[in-house]
């Protein structure tokens, strides 16, 4: 063992002492008519993640030269007035003379006035799809709007999904450490004007945590000009209730220091109407009773979100970063009125009951992150260290009262109770990474430890009347402790027409959940490897083929493990499941790209014992129980097609279509514990038209249509839904002011019904939030607003498993 360590140390010292030779790239920029293009921008990017390396401009005769280039794998692109050449992959190991980079200028004028607005662009890299939106109509909305416009992203009940799985949101490869509604609030308050691109990573590489699945990484532009800039942005939304949000961002940059501060407030009042129906069945599977319930829920909240980022370059080799994100959502109020009609099998009214369910909620979410980077003497090699702390606390007080009446409206009885629940979560993580070029490859390795300490409690009290489904003995205290030890390595290699990225991550998990009331302990100790592979073959500039494979894990969220019950009424409740186990998935994808405009994807996902949202009706006790449960088997496959093309200079079309199959086999607990397979064949279609409505490109429009035929949601199958959205944006005073107007769900068809109908189960719900609205937004930039956003978030995957109680 000593000899092995000595050899590794020796190799690292040798690599550290190497001094890579530097090379030069020369070339010329022309249009499709072979006319020279002077003053075109030349960008050299890292092939692995498209980060900026060097830049220059072509001279009066279209010639350019980039010097001091380290041996590595790069992408080179020329751009001019919103047009760009095809990215050219380069494996730099000597001086290179490229010849000509061709920018297809075409007709880019309307009545002899140049259109300056750029169009969104799609680019396929070995491990991700890059949706470039900088200086486009898409970037003039919020960051949330950009994600909703990204090909392949489905918004389901405010969750961002890719191929049936919830996506994790990152900023500059750092995890957004918020959950649920908090993510949406943050991104709606963050202007998209400084967003460079969105990366859709269906199979995250080994450097990402193995947990969950797809990643949406928002890449912001880099700071390049010293000075100060600031912005104020806000929006006003008119739905059933009016609501608004306000935010302000401030940036300051010197040669060594970057500062960023952001604050946003989102006061709002939302109405959500839900209709539920249950057909209770006897032993012959004949309906003997049917319940119909109308929910009217009004929720008021006022979330405050603040972020602070400090980047400090100590010298050319040493740099520090401190990031903090704090969110306070205090004094939330939720008032729910439920009215239930109980009828016999002939539809004749038997009795009714009404429930008043009021709740008060407080959430606090604090995150702090400190990173240090040391650049080694060898160009491109570095060591980085990171420490992180998260504190989350949530309080939830519920008061529930129900009155029962007979068919004639006469009072029968009442029932009520109070509950008080609390959750405290602390997360500590430490990470060490090392990366270096080795010849014409790039190597990266690292290790990480995560420690999670969660404590939850619930207490039932102040009972009135009697009900068999709720009693004080259900009060409980739940403790959860988890440690995850991880290590990974990956490397990238490029050839003339090939690119390959290979990695593996290993994670050792030690977890224990304890229910003090039930005197029950559930432990999980396991080690799992998570390999990943990406291969890209580009025989020409017009054609590329790629294949990728990745394995990852889905760990239970902390709230899902708590054996608590949250009641809508005493016959309809959610219940935690402390026996949940992590599930593992294997994902395969094959892609063909034509001319960077047409993208074809065939995928297959084996999700194993996936954690699914299941609902079971107890026909004997006439209750409906909602819980998370490991299914027996889960898989999906499909064919995706994406079109990204300019039709005419003023009209850009982005279309995405997915034909898919989903199926899950689970244990039907209320149907004799038999295995049942829920499956669906579905179609998802997204069509967005980006229009330039003025000759100077400052007035733009967007018309977007989204259609989903049906899809699986645990034991439910949704029916079809359709969303039509229209938006207008206008920039004024040399981009200092941006005004926007959008109308969503114009046809009021974006509200599906979810139905669970099999064996002796027959229930449905139709939840209608305020999907139909008109929103007016504005952004005002001041100071040196040419600066670009250096916004970052915090890279701790464990926080995704926090859940807002909204």
PDB file of N, CA and C in Angstrom, residues 24 28 41 52 113 151 185 204 262 275 319 330 383 533 544 623 650 699 703 781 784 798:
ATOM      1  N   UNK A  24      -0.358  28.222 -31.299  1.00  0.00           N
ATOM      2  CA  UNK A  24      -1.049  29.342 -31.945  1.00  0.00           C
ATOM      3  C   UNK A  24      -2.074  28.805 -32.947  1.00  0.00           C
ATOM      4  N   UNK A  28      -9.100  32.626 -40.941  1.00  0.00           N
ATOM      5  CA  UNK A  28      -9.750  33.731 -41.620  1.00  0.00           C
ATOM      6  C   UNK A  28     -11.261  33.526 -41.520  1.00  0.00           C
ATOM      7  N   UNK A  41     -16.130  38.290 -34.036  1.00  0.00           N
ATOM      8  CA  UNK A  41     -15.681  37.780 -32.742  1.00  0.00           C
ATOM      9  C   UNK A  41     -15.220  36.330 -32.880  1.00  0.00           C
ATOM     10  N   UNK A  52     -15.564  29.708 -21.523  1.00  0.00           N
ATOM     11  CA  UNK A  52     -14.726  30.608 -22.304  1.00  0.00           C
ATOM     12  C   UNK A  52     -13.265  30.449 -21.912  1.00  0.00           C
ATOM     13  N   UNK A 113     -32.618  47.760 -42.714  1.00  0.00           N
ATOM     14  CA  UNK A 113     -32.245  47.978 -41.322  1.00  0.00           C
ATOM     15  C   UNK A 113     -31.857  46.639 -40.724  1.00  0.00           C
ATOM     16  N   UNK A 151     -36.169  23.003 -24.723  1.00  0.00           N
ATOM     17  CA  UNK A 151     -36.674  21.769 -25.346  1.00  0.00           C
ATOM     18  C   UNK A 151     -36.541  20.567 -24.418  1.00  0.00           C
ATOM     19  N   UNK A 185     -39.905  30.551  -7.063  1.00  0.00           N
ATOM     20  CA  UNK A 185     -39.863  31.938  -6.588  1.00  0.00           C
ATOM     21  C   UNK A 185     -38.508  32.578  -6.888  1.00  0.00           C
ATOM     22  N   UNK A 204     -26.258  12.861 -16.013  1.00  0.00           N
ATOM     23  CA  UNK A 204     -25.161  13.667 -15.473  1.00  0.00           C
ATOM     24  C   UNK A 204     -23.873  12.860 -15.351  1.00  0.00           C
ATOM     25  N   UNK A 262     -28.377  40.027  -4.268  1.00  0.00           N
ATOM     26  CA  UNK A 262     -29.711  39.987  -4.853  1.00  0.00           C
ATOM     27  C   UNK A 262     -30.745  39.841  -3.752  1.00  0.00           C
ATOM     28  N   UNK A 275     -61.281  19.051  -7.463  1.00  0.00           N
ATOM     29  CA  UNK A 275     -62.459  18.184  -7.400  1.00  0.00           C
ATOM     30  C   UNK A 275     -61.981  16.752  -7.301  1.00  0.00           C
ATOM     31  N   UNK A 319      -7.662  31.497  -5.306  1.00  0.00           N
ATOM     32  CA  UNK A 319      -8.902  32.254  -5.318  1.00  0.00           C
ATOM     33  C   UNK A 319      -9.875  31.673  -4.301  1.00  0.00           C
ATOM     34  N   UNK A 330     -42.322  33.289   6.069  1.00  0.00           N
ATOM     35  CA  UNK A 330     -42.976  33.252   7.373  1.00  0.00           C
ATOM     36  C   UNK A 330     -44.431  33.703   7.257  1.00  0.00           C
ATOM     37  N   UNK A 383      -6.473  22.293  -7.987  1.00  0.00           N
ATOM     38  CA  UNK A 383      -7.070  21.604  -6.851  1.00  0.00           C
ATOM     39  C   UNK A 383      -8.098  22.547  -6.230  1.00  0.00           C
ATOM     40  N   UNK A 533     -20.906   7.003 -19.489  1.00  0.00           N
ATOM     41  CA  UNK A 533     -20.152   6.941 -20.733  1.00  0.00           C
ATOM     42  C   UNK A 533     -20.828   7.818 -21.767  1.00  0.00           C
ATOM     43  N   UNK A 544     -23.808  14.359 -36.867  1.00  0.00           N
ATOM     44  CA  UNK A 544     -23.153  13.861 -35.657  1.00  0.00           C
ATOM     45  C   UNK A 544     -24.020  12.780 -35.027  1.00  0.00           C
ATOM     46  N   UNK A 623     -61.640   5.311   3.316  1.00  0.00           N
ATOM     47  CA  UNK A 623     -60.606   6.336   3.416  1.00  0.00           C
ATOM     48  C   UNK A 623     -59.772   6.327   2.148  1.00  0.00           C
ATOM     49  N   UNK A 650     -37.091  37.118 -39.623  1.00  0.00           N
ATOM     50  CA  UNK A 650     -37.872  37.608 -38.492  1.00  0.00           C
ATOM     51  C   UNK A 650     -38.645  36.505 -37.778  1.00  0.00           C
ATOM     52  N   UNK A 699     -38.434  45.015 -30.533  1.00  0.00           N
ATOM     53  CA  UNK A 699     -39.802  44.601 -30.246  1.00  0.00           C
ATOM     54  C   UNK A 699     -39.975  43.167 -30.742  1.00  0.00           C
ATOM     55  N   UNK A 703     -45.159  33.059 -29.549  1.00  0.00           N
ATOM     56  CA  UNK A 703     -46.399  32.285 -29.512  1.00  0.00           C
ATOM     57  C   UNK A 703     -46.007  30.832 -29.286  1.00  0.00           C
ATOM     58  N   UNK A 781     -32.176  48.562 -15.978  1.00  0.00           N
ATOM     59  CA  UNK A 781     -30.738  48.400 -15.762  1.00  0.00           C
ATOM     60  C   UNK A 781     -30.086  49.765 -15.560  1.00  0.00           C
ATOM     61  N   UNK A 784     -23.034  50.511 -14.993  1.00  0.00           N
ATOM     62  CA  UNK A 784     -22.362  49.967 -16.169  1.00  0.00           C
ATOM     63  C   UNK A 784     -23.019  48.634 -16.510  1.00  0.00           C
ATOM     64  N   UNK A 798     -27.720  17.202  -1.564  1.00  0.00           N
ATOM     65  CA  UNK A 798     -28.591  16.670  -0.530  1.00  0.00           C
ATOM     66  C   UNK A 798     -29.783  17.572  -0.266  1.00  0.00           C
TER      67      UNK A 798
END
